[in-house]
Coordinates of C-alpha atoms in Angstrom, one line a residue:
X1 CA 130.4 -139.9 -140.3
X2 CA 126.9 -141.0 -140.8
X3 CA 126.3 -141.3 -137.1
X4 CA 127.7 -137.9 -136.5
X5 CA 125.8 -136.4 -139.2
X6 CA 122.5 -137.8 -137.8
X7 CA 123.4 -136.8 -134.3
X8 CA 124.1 -133.3 -135.3
X9 CA 120.7 -133.1 -137.2
X10 CA 118.8 -134.5 -134.4
X11 CA 120.5 -132.1 -131.9
X12 CA 119.8 -129.1 -134.1
X13 CA 116.2 -130.2 -134.6
X14 CA 115.8 -130.6 -130.8
X15 CA 117.4 -127.5 -129.9
X16 CA 115.1 -125.5 -132.4
X17 CA 112.0 -127.2 -130.9
X18 CA 113.1 -126.4 -127.3
X19 CA 113.9 -122.9 -128.4
X20 CA 110.5 -122.3 -129.7
X21 CA 108.8 -123.8 -126.6
X22 CA 111.1 -121.7 -124.4
X23 CA 110.3 -118.6 -126.3
X24 CA 106.4 -118.9 -125.7
X25 CA 107.0 -120.3 -122.1
X26 CA 109.2 -117.2 -121.2
X27 CA 106.5 -114.8 -122.8
X28 CA 103.7 -116.4 -120.4
X29 CA 106.0 -116.5 -117.4
X30 CA 105.5 -114.1 -114.6
X31 CA 108.5 -111.8 -114.1
X32 CA 109.8 -111.8 -110.5
X33 CA 111.6 -108.8 -109.1
X34 CA 115.4 -109.2 -109.0
X35 CA 116.6 -108.9 -105.5
X36 CA 120.3 -107.8 -105.5
X37 CA 122.2 -106.8 -102.3
X38 CA 125.7 -106.3 -101.1
X39 CA 128.3 -103.6 -101.6
X40 CA 130.4 -102.3 -104.5
X41 CA 133.2 -99.7 -104.1
X42 CA 132.1 -96.7 -106.4
X43 CA 135.3 -97.2 -108.5
X44 CA 134.0 -100.6 -109.6
X45 CA 130.3 -99.7 -109.9
X46 CA 130.0 -101.1 -113.4
X47 CA 130.4 -104.5 -112.0
X48 CA 127.1 -104.2 -110.2
X49 CA 125.4 -103.2 -113.3
X50 CA 126.7 -106.3 -115.1
X51 CA 125.7 -108.5 -112.2
X52 CA 122.1 -107.2 -112.3
X53 CA 121.7 -107.5 -116.0
X54 CA 122.5 -111.3 -115.8
X55 CA 119.4 -111.6 -113.7
X56 CA 117.2 -109.3 -115.8
X57 CA 118.1 -111.5 -119.0
X58 CA 117.4 -114.9 -117.0
X59 CA 121.1 -116.1 -117.1
X60 CA 121.0 -116.3 -113.4
X61 CA 118.7 -117.6 -110.8
X62 CA 121.0 -117.2 -107.8
X63 CA 124.8 -116.0 -107.5
X64 CA 127.3 -114.3 -105.7
X65 CA 130.5 -112.4 -106.7
X66 CA 133.2 -110.9 -104.7
X67 CA 136.5 -109.3 -105.0
X68 CA 139.4 -108.2 -102.8
X69 CA 141.8 -105.7 -104.0
X70 CA 145.0 -104.7 -102.0
X71 CA 143.6 -106.4 -99.1
X72 CA 140.2 -104.7 -99.1
X73 CA 136.9 -106.2 -99.9
X74 CA 135.7 -103.9 -102.9
X75 CA 132.9 -106.1 -104.3
X76 CA 130.7 -108.1 -102.5
X77 CA 127.4 -108.9 -104.4
X78 CA 124.7 -111.6 -104.1
X79 CA 121.3 -111.7 -105.7
X80 CA 118.4 -113.8 -107.1
X81 CA 116.7 -116.7 -105.5
X82 CA 117.9 -120.2 -104.1
X83 CA 114.9 -121.7 -105.9
X84 CA 113.2 -121.0 -109.3
X85 CA 109.9 -120.4 -107.9
X86 CA 111.4 -117.3 -106.3
X87 CA 110.3 -118.0 -102.8
X88 CA 113.5 -117.6 -101.0
X89 CA 116.0 -115.0 -101.8
X90 CA 119.8 -115.4 -102.0
X91 CA 121.1 -114.1 -98.7
X92 CA 124.5 -112.8 -97.5
X93 CA 125.2 -116.0 -95.5
X94 CA 124.3 -118.5 -98.2
X95 CA 126.9 -120.8 -99.6
X96 CA 126.8 -123.2 -102.3
X97 CA 128.9 -126.1 -103.8
X98 CA 132.1 -124.9 -105.4
X99 CA 132.6 -128.0 -107.5
X100 CA 136.3 -128.1 -108.7
X101 CA 137.2 -124.6 -107.2
X102 CA 137.7 -127.0 -104.1
X103 CA 140.8 -128.5 -105.9
X104 CA 142.6 -125.1 -106.0
X105 CA 141.8 -124.7 -102.4
X106 CA 143.3 -128.0 -101.5
X107 CA 146.2 -127.4 -103.7
X108 CA 146.9 -124.4 -101.5
X109 CA 146.5 -126.6 -98.4
X110 CA 149.3 -128.9 -99.8
X111 CA 151.5 -125.9 -100.3
X112 CA 150.9 -125.1 -96.7
X113 CA 152.0 -128.7 -95.8
X114 CA 155.1 -128.2 -97.9
X115 CA 155.9 -125.1 -96.1
X116 CA 155.5 -127.0 -92.7
X117 CA 157.8 -129.6 -93.9
X118 CA 155.1 -132.4 -94.0
X119 CA 155.2 -132.7 -97.8
X120 CA 157.8 -132.4 -100.5
X121 CA 156.5 -132.0 -104.1
X122 CA 159.6 -133.9 -105.6
X123 CA 159.1 -137.0 -103.4
X124 CA 157.1 -140.1 -104.4
X125 CA 153.5 -140.4 -103.0
X126 CA 154.6 -143.7 -101.6
X127 CA 157.1 -141.9 -99.2
X128 CA 154.1 -140.7 -97.1
X129 CA 151.7 -143.6 -98.2
X130 CA 153.5 -146.8 -98.7
X131 CA 150.5 -148.9 -99.6
X132 CA 150.1 -146.6 -102.7
X133 CA 153.3 -148.1 -104.3
X134 CA 151.7 -150.9 -106.3
X135 CA 150.4 -151.6 -109.8
X136 CA 152.6 -149.1 -111.6
X137 CA 152.3 -146.0 -109.1
X138 CA 155.6 -146.6 -107.5
X139 CA 157.3 -143.5 -109.2
X140 CA 154.3 -141.0 -109.1
X141 CA 155.5 -137.9 -107.3
X142 CA 153.4 -135.6 -105.2
X143 CA 154.0 -133.0 -107.9
X144 CA 152.8 -135.4 -110.7
X145 CA 149.6 -136.3 -108.8
X146 CA 148.8 -132.6 -108.2
X147 CA 149.2 -131.7 -111.9
X148 CA 147.0 -134.4 -113.4
X149 CA 149.9 -136.6 -114.9
X150 CA 149.4 -139.6 -112.6
X151 CA 147.0 -141.4 -115.1
X152 CA 144.6 -142.0 -112.2
X153 CA 141.6 -140.6 -113.8
X154 CA 139.1 -143.4 -112.8
X155 CA 138.7 -146.9 -111.5
X156 CA 138.3 -150.3 -113.1
X157 CA 135.0 -150.1 -111.2
X158 CA 133.6 -147.0 -110.1
X159 CA 133.9 -146.3 -106.4
X160 CA 131.3 -145.3 -103.9
X161 CA 132.2 -141.9 -102.4
X162 CA 129.9 -142.7 -99.4
X163 CA 132.4 -145.6 -98.6
X164 CA 135.1 -142.8 -97.5
X165 CA 132.8 -142.0 -94.6
X166 CA 131.5 -145.4 -93.8
X167 CA 134.7 -147.7 -94.1
X168 CA 137.6 -145.5 -94.8
X169 CA 140.1 -148.5 -94.7
X170 CA 138.1 -150.2 -97.5
X171 CA 138.0 -146.8 -99.5
X172 CA 141.8 -146.5 -99.2
X173 CA 142.4 -150.0 -100.4
X174 CA 140.3 -149.3 -103.6
X175 CA 142.6 -146.3 -104.3
X176 CA 145.8 -148.2 -103.5
X177 CA 145.0 -151.1 -106.0
X178 CA 144.1 -149.1 -108.8
X179 CA 146.4 -149.1 -111.9
X180 CA 147.0 -145.8 -113.9
X181 CA 145.4 -145.5 -117.4
X182 CA 148.7 -144.2 -118.8
X183 CA 152.3 -144.3 -118.0
X184 CA 152.6 -141.7 -115.3
X185 CA 154.4 -138.6 -116.3
X186 CA 154.1 -139.3 -119.9
X187 CA 151.0 -137.0 -120.5
X188 CA 148.4 -135.1 -118.6
X189 CA 144.6 -135.3 -118.5
X190 CA 142.2 -133.7 -116.0
X191 CA 141.3 -135.8 -113.1
X192 CA 137.6 -134.8 -112.7
X193 CA 136.7 -136.7 -109.5
X194 CA 139.8 -138.7 -108.6
X195 CA 142.0 -135.7 -108.0
X196 CA 140.7 -135.0 -104.5
X197 CA 140.1 -138.6 -103.7
X198 CA 144.0 -139.2 -104.0
X199 CA 145.2 -135.8 -102.9
X200 CA 143.0 -135.7 -99.8
X201 CA 144.3 -139.2 -98.8
X202 CA 147.9 -138.2 -99.2
X203 CA 147.3 -134.9 -97.2
X204 CA 145.9 -137.2 -94.3
X205 CA 148.7 -139.8 -94.5
X206 CA 151.2 -136.8 -94.3
X207 CA 149.5 -135.1 -91.4
X208 CA 151.3 -135.8 -88.1
X209 CA 148.3 -135.2 -86.1
X210 CA 146.2 -137.7 -88.2
X211 CA 143.1 -135.4 -88.8
X212 CA 140.4 -135.8 -91.3
X213 CA 140.8 -133.6 -94.4
X214 CA 138.0 -131.1 -93.4
X215 CA 139.6 -130.7 -89.8
X216 CA 143.1 -130.1 -91.5
X217 CA 141.7 -127.3 -93.7
X218 CA 139.8 -125.8 -91.0
X219 CA 142.5 -125.8 -88.5
X220 CA 145.3 -124.7 -90.8
X221 CA 143.5 -122.3 -92.9
X222 CA 139.9 -121.6 -92.5
X223 CA 139.7 -120.7 -88.8
X224 CA 143.1 -118.8 -88.4
X225 CA 142.2 -116.5 -91.4
X226 CA 138.4 -116.2 -91.3
X227 CA 137.9 -118.2 -94.6
X228 CA 134.2 -119.0 -95.2
X229 CA 134.8 -122.3 -97.0
X230 CA 134.3 -126.0 -96.0
X231 CA 135.6 -129.3 -97.5
X232 CA 132.2 -131.1 -96.6
X233 CA 129.5 -129.1 -94.9
X234 CA 129.4 -129.7 -91.0
X235 CA 125.9 -130.1 -89.4
X236 CA 126.1 -126.8 -87.8
X237 CA 126.4 -125.0 -91.2
X238 CA 123.9 -127.0 -93.2
X239 CA 121.1 -124.3 -92.9
X240 CA 123.2 -122.0 -95.0
X241 CA 123.6 -124.2 -98.1
X242 CA 121.7 -123.2 -101.1
X243 CA 118.8 -126.0 -101.5
X244 CA 118.7 -126.4 -105.1
X245 CA 120.8 -126.4 -108.1
X246 CA 119.6 -125.9 -111.6
X247 CA 121.0 -126.5 -115.1
X248 CA 121.0 -123.8 -117.7
X249 CA 118.5 -124.4 -120.6
X250 CA 119.7 -125.1 -124.1
X251 CA 118.4 -121.6 -125.1
X252 CA 120.7 -120.0 -122.4
X253 CA 123.6 -122.3 -123.7
X254 CA 123.1 -121.6 -127.3
X255 CA 126.1 -119.2 -127.5
X256 CA 128.5 -122.0 -126.8
X257 CA 127.8 -123.6 -130.1
X258 CA 129.6 -120.7 -131.8
X259 CA 132.7 -121.1 -129.6
X260 CA 135.6 -122.5 -131.5
X261 CA 137.2 -124.0 -128.4
X262 CA 133.9 -125.6 -127.1
X263 CA 133.5 -127.3 -130.5
X264 CA 136.9 -128.7 -130.4
X265 CA 136.1 -130.2 -126.8
X266 CA 132.9 -131.7 -128.1
X267 CA 134.8 -133.2 -131.0
X268 CA 137.3 -134.7 -128.6
X269 CA 134.7 -136.1 -126.4
X270 CA 133.1 -137.9 -129.4
X271 CA 136.3 -139.2 -131.0
X272 CA 138.2 -140.0 -127.8
X273 CA 139.6 -143.4 -128.9
X274 CA 141.0 -144.2 -125.3
X275 CA 137.8 -143.6 -123.7
X276 CA 139.4 -141.3 -121.1
X277 CA 136.7 -138.8 -120.5
X278 CA 134.0 -141.6 -120.0
X279 CA 136.4 -143.4 -117.6
X280 CA 136.9 -139.9 -115.7
X281 CA 133.4 -138.7 -115.4
X282 CA 132.2 -142.3 -114.3
X283 CA 134.9 -142.7 -111.5
X284 CA 132.2 -142.1 -108.6
X285 CA 129.4 -144.7 -108.6
X286 CA 126.8 -142.3 -107.1
X287 CA 127.3 -139.6 -109.5
X288 CA 125.7 -139.5 -112.8
X289 CA 124.4 -136.8 -115.2
X290 CA 120.9 -137.5 -114.3
X291 CA 121.1 -137.2 -110.6
X292 CA 124.2 -134.9 -110.0
X293 CA 122.4 -131.8 -109.1
X294 CA 120.1 -133.4 -106.5
X295 CA 122.7 -135.4 -105.0
X296 CA 124.8 -132.4 -104.5
X297 CA 122.3 -130.7 -102.5
X298 CA 121.5 -133.8 -100.3
X299 CA 122.1 -133.3 -96.5
X300 CA 124.2 -136.4 -96.2
X301 CA 126.2 -136.0 -99.3
X302 CA 127.1 -132.5 -98.5
X303 CA 129.0 -133.7 -95.4
X304 CA 131.3 -135.7 -97.3
X305 CA 134.7 -134.1 -97.7
X306 CA 136.3 -134.5 -101.2
X307 CA 138.1 -131.6 -102.6
X308 CA 137.5 -132.8 -106.3
X309 CA 134.0 -131.2 -106.2
X310 CA 132.4 -131.2 -102.7
X311 CA 133.6 -128.0 -101.2
X312 CA 131.2 -125.2 -100.1
X313 CA 131.4 -121.7 -99.4
X314 CA 130.7 -118.0 -100.1
X315 CA 132.1 -116.1 -103.0
X316 CA 133.3 -113.8 -100.4
X317 CA 135.3 -116.5 -98.6
X318 CA 137.0 -117.7 -101.6
X319 CA 137.9 -114.2 -102.8
X320 CA 139.4 -113.5 -99.2
X321 CA 141.6 -116.6 -99.4
X322 CA 143.0 -115.8 -102.6
X323 CA 143.1 -112.0 -101.6
X324 CA 145.2 -112.5 -98.7
X325 CA 147.8 -114.6 -100.9
X326 CA 147.8 -112.0 -103.7
X327 CA 148.2 -109.2 -101.1
X328 CA 151.5 -110.6 -99.5
X329 CA 150.2 -113.6 -97.6
X330 CA 149.5 -111.7 -94.4
X331 CA 146.3 -111.0 -92.6
X332 CA 145.7 -109.3 -89.3
X333 CA 149.5 -109.9 -88.6
X334 CA 149.3 -113.6 -89.2
X335 CA 151.2 -115.2 -92.1
X336 CA 149.3 -117.5 -94.3
X337 CA 152.2 -118.2 -96.8
X338 CA 155.8 -117.2 -97.2
X339 CA 156.7 -115.0 -100.0
X340 CA 158.8 -117.5 -101.8
X341 CA 155.9 -119.9 -101.8
X342 CA 153.5 -117.3 -103.2
X343 CA 155.8 -116.6 -106.0
X344 CA 155.4 -120.2 -107.3
X345 CA 151.4 -120.1 -107.4
X346 CA 151.2 -118.6 -110.8
X347 CA 154.0 -120.6 -112.4
X348 CA 153.1 -123.2 -114.9
X349 CA 154.6 -126.7 -114.9
X350 CA 153.0 -127.8 -118.1
X351 CA 150.5 -126.6 -120.8
X352 CA 148.7 -127.9 -123.8
X353 CA 145.6 -129.8 -124.6
X354 CA 144.8 -132.2 -122.1
X355 CA 143.9 -135.9 -123.0
X356 CA 140.6 -136.1 -121.0
X357 CA 138.7 -133.1 -121.5
X358 CA 140.5 -131.9 -124.7
X359 CA 140.7 -128.7 -123.2
X360 CA 143.8 -126.1 -123.5
X361 CA 145.2 -125.8 -120.0
X362 CA 148.2 -124.4 -118.2
X363 CA 148.8 -126.3 -114.9
X364 CA 150.8 -125.6 -111.9
X365 CA 150.7 -127.8 -108.8
X366 CA 147.0 -128.4 -108.6
X367 CA 146.4 -124.9 -109.8
X368 CA 145.2 -123.6 -113.1
X369 CA 147.1 -120.6 -114.6
X370 CA 145.0 -118.1 -116.5
X371 CA 145.7 -114.7 -118.4
X372 CA 143.9 -111.9 -116.9
X373 CA 142.4 -109.2 -119.3
X374 CA 145.4 -106.9 -118.4
X375 CA 147.8 -109.4 -119.2
X376 CA 148.9 -110.5 -115.7
X377 CA 148.7 -114.0 -114.6
X378 CA 145.9 -115.5 -112.4
X379 CA 146.0 -118.7 -110.4
X380 CA 143.2 -120.7 -108.9
X381 CA 140.7 -123.0 -110.4
X382 CA 137.3 -123.2 -112.2
X383 CA 134.4 -125.4 -111.4
X384 CA 131.6 -127.1 -113.1
X385 CA 128.6 -124.9 -113.7
X386 CA 130.6 -121.7 -114.0
X387 CA 132.1 -121.4 -110.3
X388 CA 135.4 -119.7 -110.2
X389 CA 138.1 -118.7 -107.6
X390 CA 141.5 -117.0 -108.3
X391 CA 144.1 -114.7 -107.5
X392 CA 146.3 -112.3 -109.3
X393 CA 149.6 -111.3 -107.6
X394 CA 150.6 -108.5 -110.0
X395 CA 147.4 -106.6 -109.3
X396 CA 146.9 -107.9 -105.7
X397 CA 143.3 -109.4 -106.5
X398 CA 141.5 -112.2 -105.0
X399 CA 138.2 -113.2 -107.0
X400 CA 135.2 -115.6 -107.0
X401 CA 132.0 -116.3 -108.5
X402 CA 129.5 -119.0 -107.5
X403 CA 126.0 -119.7 -109.0
X404 CA 123.2 -122.1 -108.5
X405 CA 122.3 -122.0 -112.3
X406 CA 124.9 -124.3 -113.7
X407 CA 126.5 -124.0 -117.1
X408 CA 127.3 -127.3 -119.0
X409 CA 131.1 -127.0 -119.1
X410 CA 133.9 -126.2 -116.8
X411 CA 136.4 -123.4 -117.7
X412 CA 134.0 -121.6 -120.0
X413 CA 131.3 -119.4 -118.5
X414 CA 130.2 -115.9 -120.1
X415 CA 128.5 -114.9 -117.0
X416 CA 131.8 -115.0 -114.8
X417 CA 133.9 -113.8 -117.6
X418 CA 131.7 -110.8 -118.0
X419 CA 132.1 -110.0 -114.3
X420 CA 135.8 -110.7 -114.3
X421 CA 136.5 -108.4 -117.4
X422 CA 134.2 -105.6 -116.2
X423 CA 136.3 -105.5 -112.9
X424 CA 139.5 -105.5 -114.7
X425 CA 138.2 -102.8 -117.1
X426 CA 137.4 -100.6 -114.0
X427 CA 140.8 -101.4 -112.6
X428 CA 142.4 -100.2 -115.7
X429 CA 140.6 -96.9 -115.7
X430 CA 141.5 -96.4 -112.1
X431 CA 145.1 -97.1 -112.8
X432 CA 145.0 -94.6 -115.8
X433 CA 143.5 -92.1 -113.6
X434 CA 146.1 -92.5 -110.9
X435 CA 148.9 -92.2 -113.5
X436 CA 147.5 -89.1 -114.9
X437 CA 147.5 -87.5 -111.4
X438 CA 151.3 -88.3 -110.8

């Protein structure tokens, strides 16, 4: 307890000192004009006001927000700058790292493979990947792997993600040899980095054409349906990537200290007797807290496909994908998913407080289930820094938010929540008006 009290006093003192410095720094800082561009359907005009306000208050440096409603793009906003110096404005074609939003998108790819008959959720992973069946992993099913129940949250020794592109065979051998950190199926805990490492390998093993994971996504989903998203950025698209990432200051994060759920998660991180959080966050050798932002904008690193964190796209592209699904699964006379598959996307397999992050979660097959402000179910995924992509079947919505000014925690970001809630507020007003006319 003395340690925790000392740490709390130190953190509060540091936060107070930083806040004073930040206050005087911001007073002397030259204010830049806020470039906001894009389109908003007049029925949702309040969303544009909230988007602009986040830049005026300094919460945003660069960001994009998009919504599809009943198959139509009704919000498509981008603004701010790709660097803090304000030298380069965020443009329509700019894309940025989506972090764990990529997990949700590859969970949809798995669903596509299930429809095609290449995968079965109930079968063991080893049915498609025989070498996987060792060291306690023999009974892990595809469904368990997708829903963070496998216990494969990390490695005995952190794995270099660059190995996946330089020596894929050696990379697979490391995955195959790893033991679960708990009995598979006995509990669930968020697989921060390893989810995509194992799931992507499974998809590749099940693919009859033996394609790479980025090629599979591109050919099965992105190209046929015009989805502006990549699992690893190809050389031809590198010029569009936002060149810098930033972390919000302590002053900008101050509101989180008053959030009850955030405090519980901090407590979990400190008192985690199993050390699961530390195991999960150190799974990849190259990624540490000190170098993460710079590494994720590195030209070579951006090319590595790993759906745990390394997908890149536009908010428009992510919203379109979920919007197609929410609007029946058909776009330009082409069917992305059967209706029977779509109905499963917002169904939770398990819920509760996970053992890695200590977060309250509802999980489907690789998708997180959320409650919308109107009480409907949303399905999709959040990402580190505030990134977000989801669909709402009941209201026929696809929605996405991306930023280069990263918040400290996944699943909780006031900027995204404000935009989402404002959109739903406008939608509720729209529906009330429609009902009054009838």
